[in-house]
Short mmCIF file of C-alpha atoms and ligand atoms in Angstrom, two decimals:
data_model
loop_
_atom_site.label_atom_id
_atom_site.label_comp_id
_atom_site.label_asym_id
_atom_site.label_seq_id
_atom_site.Cartn_x
_atom_site.Cartn_y
_atom_site.Cartn_z
CA MET A 1189 62.76 37.75 86.64
CA SER A 1190 63.87 34.18 87.26
CA LYS A 1191 67.38 33.40 88.47
CA ALA A 1192 68.59 32.95 84.90
CA THR A 1193 67.58 36.47 83.96
CA ILE A 1194 69.48 38.27 86.74
CA ARG A 1195 72.22 40.25 85.08
CA SER A 1196 75.92 39.99 85.78
CA PRO A 1197 77.39 42.10 88.60
CA ARG A 1198 78.03 45.74 87.81
CA ARG A 1199 81.20 47.47 86.69
CA ASP A 1200 83.70 48.80 89.25
CA LEU A 1201 82.09 50.58 92.16
CA MET A 1202 82.15 54.36 91.66
CA GLY A 1203 83.98 53.95 88.35
CA SER A 1204 82.38 56.96 86.66
CA PRO A 1205 84.77 59.82 85.70
CA VAL A 1206 82.10 62.19 87.07
CA PHE A 1207 83.34 61.36 90.59
CA ASP A 1208 86.78 62.86 89.80
CA GLU A 1209 85.41 65.74 87.79
CA LEU A 1210 83.19 66.90 90.66
CA GLY A 1211 85.77 66.13 93.34
CA MET A 1212 83.54 63.54 94.95
CA GLU A 1213 85.23 60.96 97.15
CA ARG A 1214 84.89 57.29 96.31
CA ASP A 1215 83.68 56.24 99.76
CA PRO A 1216 81.86 52.91 99.34
CA ASP A 1217 80.12 53.31 102.71
CA ASN A 1218 78.58 56.68 101.90
CA LEU A 1219 74.90 56.30 101.04
CA TYR A 1220 74.77 59.38 98.83
CA LEU A 1221 77.78 58.30 96.79
CA GLN A 1222 76.35 54.78 96.47
CA THR A 1223 73.11 56.22 95.14
CA VAL A 1224 74.84 58.52 92.66
CA ASP A 1225 76.99 55.58 91.57
CA SER A 1226 73.93 53.45 90.74
CA MET A 1227 72.39 56.37 88.88
CA LEU A 1228 75.57 57.12 86.88
CA HIS A 1229 75.96 53.45 86.01
CA ALA A 1230 72.51 53.57 84.41
CA ALA A 1231 73.29 56.95 82.81
CA GLU A 1232 76.38 55.48 81.11
CA ILE A 1233 74.40 52.55 79.70
CA LEU A 1234 71.75 54.97 78.44
CA GLU A 1235 74.50 57.26 77.08
CA LEU A 1236 72.92 60.18 78.89
CA PRO A 1237 74.77 63.36 77.86
CA HIS A 1238 77.65 64.35 80.13
CA ARG A 1239 75.99 67.69 81.01
CA VAL A 1240 72.94 65.92 82.43
CA GLN A 1241 75.10 63.44 84.36
CA ILE A 1242 77.03 66.20 86.15
CA ILE A 1243 73.85 68.14 86.93
CA LEU A 1244 72.20 65.07 88.49
CA ALA A 1245 75.28 64.02 90.46
CA GLN A 1246 74.81 66.91 92.91
CA PRO A 1247 71.66 68.55 94.34
CA LYS A 1248 70.80 72.00 93.07
CA ASN A 1249 70.38 73.49 96.57
CA GLU A 1250 71.31 72.25 100.05
CA VAL A 1251 69.83 74.32 102.87
CA MET A 1252 70.67 73.82 106.56
CA VAL A 1253 68.99 75.82 109.30
CA HIS A 1254 69.28 76.07 113.08
CA PHE A 1255 66.34 77.30 115.08
CA PRO A 1256 65.44 77.59 118.78
CA VAL A 1257 62.27 76.12 120.27
CA LYS A 1258 60.86 76.61 123.76
CA MET A 1259 60.42 73.22 125.40
CA ASP A 1260 57.70 72.33 127.92
CA ASN A 1261 60.14 72.80 130.84
CA GLY A 1262 60.79 76.43 129.85
CA HIS A 1263 64.27 75.66 128.53
CA HIS A 1264 65.14 76.55 124.91
CA ALA A 1265 66.63 73.86 122.67
CA LEU A 1266 68.36 74.43 119.34
CA PHE A 1267 67.31 72.18 116.43
CA LYS A 1268 68.99 71.52 113.10
CA GLY A 1269 66.84 71.20 109.97
CA TYR A 1270 67.56 70.42 106.34
CA ARG A 1271 65.90 70.96 102.99
CA VAL A 1272 67.71 69.64 99.95
CA GLN A 1273 66.39 70.44 96.48
CA HIS A 1274 67.93 67.95 94.11
CA ASN A 1275 66.46 68.77 90.73
CA ASN A 1276 63.47 70.65 89.30
CA ALA A 1277 63.80 70.05 85.56
CA LEU A 1278 60.43 68.26 85.49
CA GLY A 1279 58.56 70.51 87.95
CA PRO A 1280 58.58 71.80 91.55
CA TYR A 1281 60.78 69.95 94.06
CA LYS A 1282 58.80 67.29 95.91
CA GLY A 1283 59.72 65.10 98.85
CA GLY A 1284 59.07 64.22 102.46
CA ILE A 1285 60.17 65.68 105.77
CA ARG A 1286 61.76 63.23 108.19
CA TYR A 1287 62.00 63.66 111.97
CA HIS A 1288 64.66 61.29 113.26
CA HIS A 1289 67.65 61.54 115.60
CA HIS A 1290 69.99 60.26 112.87
CA VAL A 1291 68.96 62.68 110.12
CA GLY A 1292 72.05 64.13 108.42
CA LEU A 1293 72.88 65.97 105.23
CA ASP A 1294 73.99 62.93 103.27
CA ASP A 1295 70.76 61.04 104.05
CA VAL A 1296 68.66 63.98 102.96
CA LYS A 1297 70.72 64.40 99.78
CA THR A 1298 70.28 60.71 98.99
CA LEU A 1299 66.55 60.79 99.54
CA SER A 1300 66.18 63.95 97.44
CA CYS A 1301 68.01 62.30 94.54
CA LEU A 1302 65.77 59.22 94.82
CA MET A 1303 62.75 61.54 94.70
CA THR A 1304 63.93 63.03 91.41
CA MET A 1305 64.19 59.52 90.00
CA LYS A 1306 60.86 58.35 91.44
CA CYS A 1307 58.85 61.29 90.09
CA SER A 1308 60.42 60.87 86.69
CA LEU A 1309 59.83 57.12 86.63
CA VAL A 1310 56.10 57.44 87.42
CA ARG A 1311 55.89 60.41 85.05
CA ILE A 1312 54.51 63.03 87.42
CA PRO A 1313 55.52 66.67 86.87
CA PHE A 1314 57.71 67.05 89.95
CA GLY A 1315 61.40 67.20 90.69
CA GLY A 1316 63.08 65.78 93.78
CA GLY A 1317 63.56 67.25 97.23
CA LYS A 1318 63.77 66.02 100.81
CA GLY A 1319 63.99 67.53 104.26
CA GLY A 1320 64.31 66.65 107.88
CA ILE A 1321 64.92 67.70 111.42
CA LYS A 1322 67.45 65.99 113.64
CA CYS A 1323 65.24 65.09 116.61
CA ASN A 1324 63.55 62.16 118.25
CA PRO A 1325 59.81 62.81 117.81
CA ARG A 1326 58.99 60.05 120.31
CA GLU A 1327 60.65 62.17 123.02
CA LEU A 1328 58.74 65.36 122.17
CA SER A 1329 55.35 66.28 123.63
CA GLU A 1330 52.59 67.18 121.18
CA GLY A 1331 53.11 70.88 121.91
CA GLU A 1332 56.88 70.62 121.38
CA LEU A 1333 56.35 68.75 118.11
CA MET A 1334 54.03 71.49 116.92
CA ARG A 1335 56.44 74.31 117.88
CA VAL A 1336 59.39 72.52 116.27
CA THR A 1337 57.35 72.13 113.07
CA ARG A 1338 56.18 75.75 113.02
CA ARG A 1339 59.68 77.15 113.62
CA PHE A 1340 61.10 74.91 110.89
CA VAL A 1341 58.47 76.10 108.41
CA SER A 1342 59.24 79.72 109.20
CA ALA A 1343 62.97 79.01 108.73
CA ILE A 1344 62.53 77.53 105.25
CA ALA A 1345 59.39 79.44 104.12
CA ASP A 1346 61.32 81.41 101.51
CA ILE A 1347 62.43 78.35 99.58
CA ILE A 1348 59.22 76.28 99.63
CA GLY A 1349 55.76 76.92 98.16
CA PRO A 1350 53.00 75.29 96.10
CA ASP A 1351 54.82 76.22 92.88
CA THR A 1352 58.40 75.68 94.02
CA ASP A 1353 58.87 72.96 96.62
CA ILE A 1354 56.18 70.80 98.20
CA PRO A 1355 57.10 68.69 101.26
CA ALA A 1356 55.18 65.63 102.54
CA PRO A 1357 55.35 63.15 105.44
CA ASP A 1358 58.17 60.65 105.89
CA VAL A 1359 59.56 58.68 108.83
CA GLY A 1360 58.56 60.35 112.10
CA THR A 1361 56.04 62.77 110.57
CA ASN A 1362 52.34 62.30 109.82
CA ALA A 1363 49.16 64.05 108.70
CA GLN A 1364 48.98 66.13 111.92
CA VAL A 1365 52.51 67.44 111.36
CA MET A 1366 51.53 68.31 107.78
CA ALA A 1367 48.46 70.20 109.09
CA TRP A 1368 50.69 72.36 111.36
CA PHE A 1369 53.08 72.76 108.46
CA ALA A 1370 50.37 73.99 106.07
CA ASP A 1371 48.76 76.22 108.70
CA THR A 1372 52.06 77.96 109.48
CA TYR A 1373 52.85 78.49 105.81
CA MET A 1374 49.34 79.86 105.17
CA GLU A 1375 49.90 82.41 107.96
CA ILE A 1376 53.23 83.51 106.50
CA SER A 1377 52.48 83.41 102.78
CA ASP A 1378 50.10 85.45 100.67
CA LYS A 1379 50.18 82.89 97.84
CA PRO A 1380 46.86 81.52 96.54
CA ASN A 1381 46.40 77.80 97.23
CA ALA A 1382 48.95 78.11 100.03
CA ASN A 1383 47.63 74.90 101.61
CA ALA A 1384 49.05 73.05 98.58
CA VAL A 1385 52.52 73.72 100.03
CA VAL A 1386 52.46 70.23 101.60
CA THR A 1387 50.74 66.96 100.83
CA GLY A 1388 49.78 64.14 103.17
CA LYS A 1389 47.47 66.51 105.04
CA PRO A 1390 44.43 65.27 107.00
CA ILE A 1391 41.42 64.67 104.71
CA GLU A 1392 39.40 67.42 106.46
CA PHE A 1393 42.15 69.93 105.68
CA GLY A 1394 42.73 69.29 101.98
CA GLY A 1395 44.28 65.82 102.15
CA SER A 1396 43.49 63.22 99.54
CA LEU A 1397 41.55 60.06 100.15
CA GLY A 1398 43.92 57.15 99.78
CA ARG A 1399 47.14 59.10 100.57
CA GLU A 1400 47.82 57.34 103.86
CA LYS A 1401 47.84 53.88 102.31
CA ALA A 1402 49.32 54.99 98.97
CA THR A 1403 52.94 53.90 99.41
CA GLY A 1404 51.97 50.46 100.71
CA GLN A 1405 49.37 50.13 98.00
CA GLY A 1406 51.91 51.08 95.33
CA VAL A 1407 54.17 48.26 96.54
CA ILE A 1408 51.29 45.80 96.18
CA ASP A 1409 50.32 47.17 92.74
CA VAL A 1410 53.89 46.64 91.51
CA LEU A 1411 54.05 43.14 92.98
CA ALA A 1412 50.69 42.18 91.46
CA GLU A 1413 52.07 43.27 88.09
CA LEU A 1414 55.53 41.69 88.30
CA LEU A 1415 55.15 38.54 90.43
CA PRO A 1416 53.63 36.51 87.56
CA GLU A 1417 57.02 36.92 85.80
CA ILE A 1418 58.48 34.54 88.37
CA GLY A 1419 55.48 32.27 88.37
CA LEU A 1420 53.89 33.68 91.52
CA GLU A 1421 50.79 35.61 92.42
CA ILE A 1422 50.01 37.35 95.68
CA LYS A 1423 47.24 34.89 96.52
CA GLY A 1424 48.94 32.06 98.40
CA ALA A 1425 52.39 33.71 98.41
CA THR A 1426 54.28 34.52 101.60
CA CYS A 1427 56.11 37.68 102.67
CA SER A 1428 58.04 39.12 105.58
CA LEU A 1429 58.23 42.81 106.44
CA ILE A 1430 60.75 45.02 108.21
CA GLY A 1431 58.81 47.95 109.64
CA TYR A 1432 55.11 48.10 110.45
CA GLY A 1433 54.68 51.88 110.34
CA ASN A 1434 52.76 53.67 107.62
CA VAL A 1435 54.27 51.86 104.65
CA GLY A 1436 54.84 48.43 106.22
CA SER A 1437 51.41 48.12 107.84
CA TRP A 1438 49.55 49.09 104.66
CA ALA A 1439 51.68 46.78 102.54
CA GLY A 1440 51.00 43.98 105.05
CA LYS A 1441 47.25 44.60 105.25
CA LEU A 1442 46.82 44.87 101.48
CA TRP A 1443 48.99 41.80 100.89
CA ALA A 1444 46.78 39.82 103.30
CA GLU A 1445 43.61 41.29 101.75
CA ARG A 1446 44.67 39.81 98.41
CA GLY A 1447 45.16 36.36 99.89
CA GLY A 1448 48.89 36.49 100.69
CA LYS A 1449 50.38 35.43 104.03
CA VAL A 1450 52.48 37.78 106.16
CA LYS A 1451 54.75 35.25 107.84
CA ALA A 1452 57.09 37.49 109.82
CA VAL A 1453 57.39 41.15 110.85
CA MET A 1454 60.26 42.95 112.56
CA ASP A 1455 60.41 46.53 113.80
CA HIS A 1456 62.49 48.54 116.28
CA THR A 1457 60.79 46.73 119.19
CA GLY A 1458 61.20 43.08 118.13
CA ALA A 1459 60.24 40.39 115.63
CA ILE A 1460 57.24 38.05 115.40
CA TYR A 1461 56.33 35.04 113.28
CA ASN A 1462 53.37 32.87 112.35
CA GLU A 1463 53.77 30.03 109.85
CA ASP A 1464 50.07 30.33 108.86
CA GLY A 1465 50.20 34.11 108.44
CA LEU A 1466 49.95 36.92 110.99
CA ASP A 1467 46.64 38.75 111.41
CA ALA A 1468 47.73 41.94 109.61
CA ILE A 1469 44.83 44.08 110.84
CA ALA A 1470 45.11 43.02 114.47
CA LEU A 1471 48.86 43.63 114.29
CA ASP A 1472 48.26 47.15 112.99
CA GLU A 1473 45.97 47.87 115.93
CA HIS A 1474 48.52 46.41 118.35
CA VAL A 1475 51.31 48.61 116.91
CA ARG A 1476 49.11 51.71 117.14
CA ASN A 1477 48.33 50.95 120.80
CA HIS A 1478 51.75 49.74 121.94
CA GLY A 1479 54.23 51.54 119.66
CA GLY A 1480 55.61 48.39 118.04
CA VAL A 1481 55.15 44.70 117.26
CA ALA A 1482 56.66 43.50 120.57
CA GLY A 1483 54.05 41.87 122.78
CA PHE A 1484 51.86 40.73 119.88
CA GLU A 1485 52.93 37.17 120.69
CA LYS A 1486 51.13 37.53 124.02
CA THR A 1487 47.80 38.41 122.40
CA LYS A 1488 45.12 35.92 121.34
CA HIS A 1489 46.04 36.33 117.65
CA GLY A 1490 48.76 33.72 117.55
CA ALA A 1491 52.41 34.56 116.93
CA ASP A 1492 55.83 33.65 118.25
CA ALA A 1493 58.52 36.15 119.18
CA ILE A 1494 61.66 35.39 117.16
CA SER A 1495 65.23 36.66 117.04
CA GLU A 1496 66.49 39.10 114.43
CA GLU A 1497 68.54 36.30 112.87
CA ASP A 1498 65.49 34.04 112.61
CA PHE A 1499 63.50 36.89 111.12
CA TYR A 1500 65.99 37.37 108.28
CA SER A 1501 66.27 33.59 107.71
CA THR A 1502 62.52 33.01 107.48
CA GLN A 1503 61.67 31.36 104.17
CA VAL A 1504 59.28 33.58 102.19
CA ASP A 1505 58.52 34.40 98.59
CA VAL A 1506 58.87 38.17 98.99
CA PHE A 1507 60.94 40.11 101.51
CA ILE A 1508 59.67 43.69 101.98
CA PRO A 1509 61.95 46.15 103.80
CA ALA A 1510 59.71 49.05 104.89
CA ALA A 1511 61.76 50.71 107.63
CA LEU A 1512 65.03 52.60 107.29
CA GLU A 1513 67.97 52.79 104.88
CA GLN A 1514 70.83 50.30 104.68
CA MET A 1515 69.25 47.50 106.71
CA ILE A 1516 70.05 44.69 104.25
CA THR A 1517 73.78 44.45 104.79
CA GLU A 1518 76.04 41.71 103.46
CA ASP A 1519 75.55 39.62 106.63
CA LYS A 1520 71.79 40.02 106.61
CA ALA A 1521 71.59 39.20 102.90
CA LYS A 1522 73.48 35.96 103.55
CA LEU A 1523 70.73 34.94 105.98
CA MET A 1524 67.85 35.84 103.68
CA ASN A 1525 65.75 33.09 102.17
CA CYS A 1526 63.41 34.67 99.61
CA LYS A 1527 62.81 34.85 95.87
CA LEU A 1528 62.34 38.58 95.56
CA VAL A 1529 63.02 41.76 97.55
CA ALA A 1530 60.54 44.61 97.10
CA GLU A 1531 62.11 47.82 98.43
CA ALA A 1532 59.23 49.66 100.09
CA ALA A 1533 61.68 51.75 102.11
CA ASN A 1534 64.17 54.10 100.49
CA ALA A 1535 67.63 52.61 99.88
CA PRO A 1536 67.26 49.66 102.27
CA THR A 1537 69.83 47.46 100.48
CA THR A 1538 73.58 48.11 100.70
CA PRO A 1539 75.66 47.44 97.54
CA ALA A 1540 77.40 44.57 99.39
CA GLY A 1541 74.02 43.14 100.41
CA GLU A 1542 72.78 43.44 96.86
CA ARG A 1543 75.78 41.52 95.49
CA VAL A 1544 75.02 38.64 97.88
CA LEU A 1545 71.38 38.65 96.79
CA GLN A 1546 72.38 38.69 93.12
CA ASP A 1547 74.68 35.70 93.70
CA LYS A 1548 71.77 33.87 95.30
CA GLY A 1549 69.56 34.68 92.32
CA VAL A 1550 67.29 36.98 94.36
CA GLU A 1551 65.88 39.84 92.31
CA VAL A 1552 65.59 43.28 93.93
CA LEU A 1553 62.75 45.57 92.87
CA PRO A 1554 64.17 49.03 93.65
CA ALA A 1555 62.63 51.71 95.82
CA ILE A 1556 62.31 54.22 93.01
CA LEU A 1557 59.70 51.87 91.56
CA CYS A 1558 58.19 50.10 94.59
CA SER A 1559 57.82 53.08 96.91
CA ALA A 1560 56.62 55.63 94.36
CA GLY A 1561 52.94 55.25 95.31
CA GLY A 1562 53.15 57.88 98.07
CA VAL A 1563 54.44 60.66 95.89
CA THR A 1564 51.99 59.70 93.15
CA VAL A 1565 48.97 60.23 95.41
CA SER A 1566 50.68 63.33 96.80
CA TYR A 1567 50.60 64.62 93.24
CA PHE A 1568 46.86 63.84 93.09
CA GLU A 1569 46.39 65.75 96.36
CA TRP A 1570 48.25 68.76 94.94
CA VAL A 1571 46.11 68.65 91.78
CA GLN A 1572 42.92 68.50 93.88
CA ASN A 1573 44.03 71.43 96.09
CA ARG A 1574 44.86 73.60 93.11
CA SER A 1575 41.65 72.86 91.25
CA ASN A 1576 39.34 72.85 94.30
CA GLN A 1577 38.31 69.27 93.71
CA TYR A 1578 37.80 66.23 95.88
CA TRP A 1579 38.35 62.92 94.13
CA ASP A 1580 36.62 59.81 95.42
CA LEU A 1581 38.70 56.89 96.63
CA GLU A 1582 37.88 54.79 93.62
CA ARG A 1583 39.39 57.40 91.30
CA VAL A 1584 42.52 57.75 93.45
CA ASP A 1585 43.03 53.97 93.58
CA GLU A 1586 42.50 53.57 89.85
CA GLU A 1587 44.84 56.41 88.92
CA LEU A 1588 47.49 55.15 91.34
CA ASN A 1589 47.25 51.65 89.92
CA ARG A 1590 47.58 52.99 86.39
CA HIS A 1591 50.73 54.98 87.26
CA MET A 1592 52.33 52.07 89.13
CA VAL A 1593 51.55 49.47 86.46
CA LEU A 1594 52.89 51.70 83.70
CA ALA A 1595 56.04 52.42 85.72
CA ALA A 1596 56.56 48.69 86.34
CA ARG A 1597 56.18 47.99 82.61
CA ARG A 1598 58.59 50.82 81.78
CA VAL A 1599 61.18 49.20 84.04
CA GLN A 1600 60.59 45.76 82.51
CA LEU A 1601 61.00 47.22 79.06
CA ALA A 1602 64.28 48.92 79.96
CA ARG A 1603 65.47 45.69 81.52
CA HIS A 1604 64.92 43.73 78.34
CA ARG A 1605 66.18 46.50 76.08
CA PHE A 1606 69.48 46.97 77.90
CA ASP A 1607 69.86 43.52 79.48
CA VAL A 1608 70.35 44.89 83.00
CA ASP A 1609 69.12 44.24 86.55
CA MET A 1610 65.89 45.84 87.78
CA ARG A 1611 67.60 48.65 89.73
CA THR A 1612 69.59 49.77 86.71
CA ALA A 1613 66.52 49.38 84.51
CA ALA A 1614 64.47 51.61 86.83
CA TYR A 1615 67.16 54.31 86.78
CA ILE A 1616 67.34 54.06 82.98
CA ALA A 1617 63.56 54.46 82.64
CA ALA A 1618 63.67 57.50 84.95
CA LEU A 1619 66.75 59.08 83.34
CA GLU A 1620 65.35 58.70 79.86
CA GLN A 1621 62.54 61.10 80.73
CA ILE A 1622 64.82 63.67 82.43
CA GLY A 1623 67.30 63.42 79.56
CA ASN A 1624 64.55 64.12 77.03
CA VAL A 1625 63.36 67.15 78.99
CA TYR A 1626 66.90 68.59 79.24
CA LYS A 1627 67.30 68.04 75.51
CA LEU A 1628 64.13 70.02 74.84
CA ARG A 1629 64.82 72.75 77.37
CA GLY A 1630 68.56 73.12 76.77
CA ILE A 1631 70.75 74.53 79.51
CA PHE A 1632 70.53 78.23 80.31
CA PRO A 1633 71.97 80.57 79.00
P1 NAD B 2779 57.14 55.15 109.88
O1 NAD B 2779 57.83 56.07 110.81
O2 NAD B 2779 55.66 55.15 109.83
O3 NAD B 2779 57.61 53.66 110.17
C1 NAD B 2779 58.97 53.32 110.28
C2 NAD B 2779 59.04 51.86 110.69
O4 NAD B 2779 60.42 51.49 110.76
C3 NAD B 2779 58.46 51.57 112.07
O5 NAD B 2779 57.70 50.37 112.02
C4 NAD B 2779 59.70 51.37 112.93
O6 NAD B 2779 59.47 50.49 114.02
C5 NAD B 2779 60.63 50.74 111.92
N1 NAD B 2779 62.03 50.81 112.37
C6 NAD B 2779 62.71 51.91 112.76
N2 NAD B 2779 63.95 51.55 113.14
C7 NAD B 2779 64.04 50.21 112.98
C8 NAD B 2779 65.05 49.24 113.22
N3 NAD B 2779 66.24 49.60 113.68
N4 NAD B 2779 64.78 47.94 112.97
C9 NAD B 2779 63.58 47.57 112.49
N5 NAD B 2779 62.58 48.44 112.23
C10 NAD B 2779 62.81 49.74 112.49
O7 NAD B 2779 57.77 55.46 108.44
P2 NAD B 2779 57.15 55.17 107.01
O8 NAD B 2779 56.48 56.39 106.54
O9 NAD B 2779 56.41 53.87 107.04
O10 NAD B 2779 58.49 55.02 106.12
C11 NAD B 2779 59.19 53.79 106.04
C12 NAD B 2779 60.14 53.86 104.84
O11 NAD B 2779 59.39 54.10 103.65
C13 NAD B 2779 61.19 54.98 104.88
O12 NAD B 2779 62.34 54.53 104.19
C14 NAD B 2779 60.55 56.08 104.08
O13 NAD B 2779 61.50 56.99 103.56
C15 NAD B 2779 59.90 55.26 103.00
N6 NAD B 2779 58.81 55.94 102.31
C16 NAD B 2779 57.74 56.41 102.98
C17 NAD B 2779 56.71 57.01 102.27
C18 NAD B 2779 55.44 57.47 102.93
O14 NAD B 2779 54.51 57.84 102.21
N7 NAD B 2779 55.34 57.45 104.24
C19 NAD B 2779 56.81 57.17 100.88
C20 NAD B 2779 57.92 56.66 100.22
C21 NAD B 2779 58.92 56.04 100.95
#
């Protein structure tokens, strides 16, 4: 993946005839259209049949619900929730539930499409889905959060289930939210194994060992496999991270555990830096206690507070975005000083940002590969729930590593076979599987 092997920039943005055929606008700033464009670009190279391209360009189902919830002050508030089911050719829809004040239909559609690609790339028998509620969970009390979750489950109960659509945590949701989710569904449904309706549950309530760290661990598994291609190994290499929530903190801790240095971290509260490497475990504890990285510079662990601009400019081997979508814009990419970007978050790089990185010779390992560890262990959790088993952590870690390494190799293979960048190669490797399944199944009637 050295500079010389980065492929030439892509064809015209949104150049696929599918855009016209389906009446989709060519809005370069729309995240969903950008995502479909990248997918269709890969589909054209792979010569994926037209029928599969049009199916994958739009989600199968888009559900929006409004539901009232009694707040602590006695007042009722109306919430808006989404569940988008992108594709289920490979198995039940699978994908997280996000609680965030900026959640909107296009974001959820984008994330559901990425889930279809991710599941296919790591070869687990799931399709892609995603959901969310437009709310700020930080402003809700625990009781309000629980009531919002329970009302949302009751609103979408008819379209989810252990055999049809299995949600999971995402930004703003966690194992506790999944426990309320499962409990509500179990009350409503008479299905056997009803607790398998969600993954990412607490261990005591059917969760899998290793699920919490799985996405961060998957990022590290992929990097351990692919870094040697550019003459690096994690031991002694440096990284910076945007986001120190579930994914970012685990990626940071596991990177440090393997002898890498976490030089800089930025989240919604600020940015910090240590030339010799931040103490990843102490930082995790600080974030849990204080809600963000700000203030870590005042602790005994040694760090300097830095500006956002300095954070992006910090010289590192690997830059790991693990926060929200679209953070690496053209301007931010111009500041960046790294050899490789590993997308731990979903869709963190804008097309304009990616072009700048390509021009600089910076390779981008796409989210459908790097961040697939979470859904992979979610699949293990679902298997355990349905077969009444508990796997030990060693088994989970080994199986996760096997899936991630094979997926990374699949992407490398597609890259060499088609002479494309890593994002296109990852889409090709994912689409190949879906294309084969459609060929076998045919299209009803
Ligand atoms: P999280 O809520 O635990 O953490 C989100 C992090 O983003 C926090 O550190 C927050 O401070 C940071 N952040 C928010 N706004 C920011 C801003 N404006 N500037 C800088 N930082 C900001 O969420 P998570 O579960 O760690 O998810 C992070 C990303 O990884 C998301 O894109 C999510 O879709 C993706 N992802 C998560 C999982 C999973 O298993 N949790 C799986 C696959 C992909």
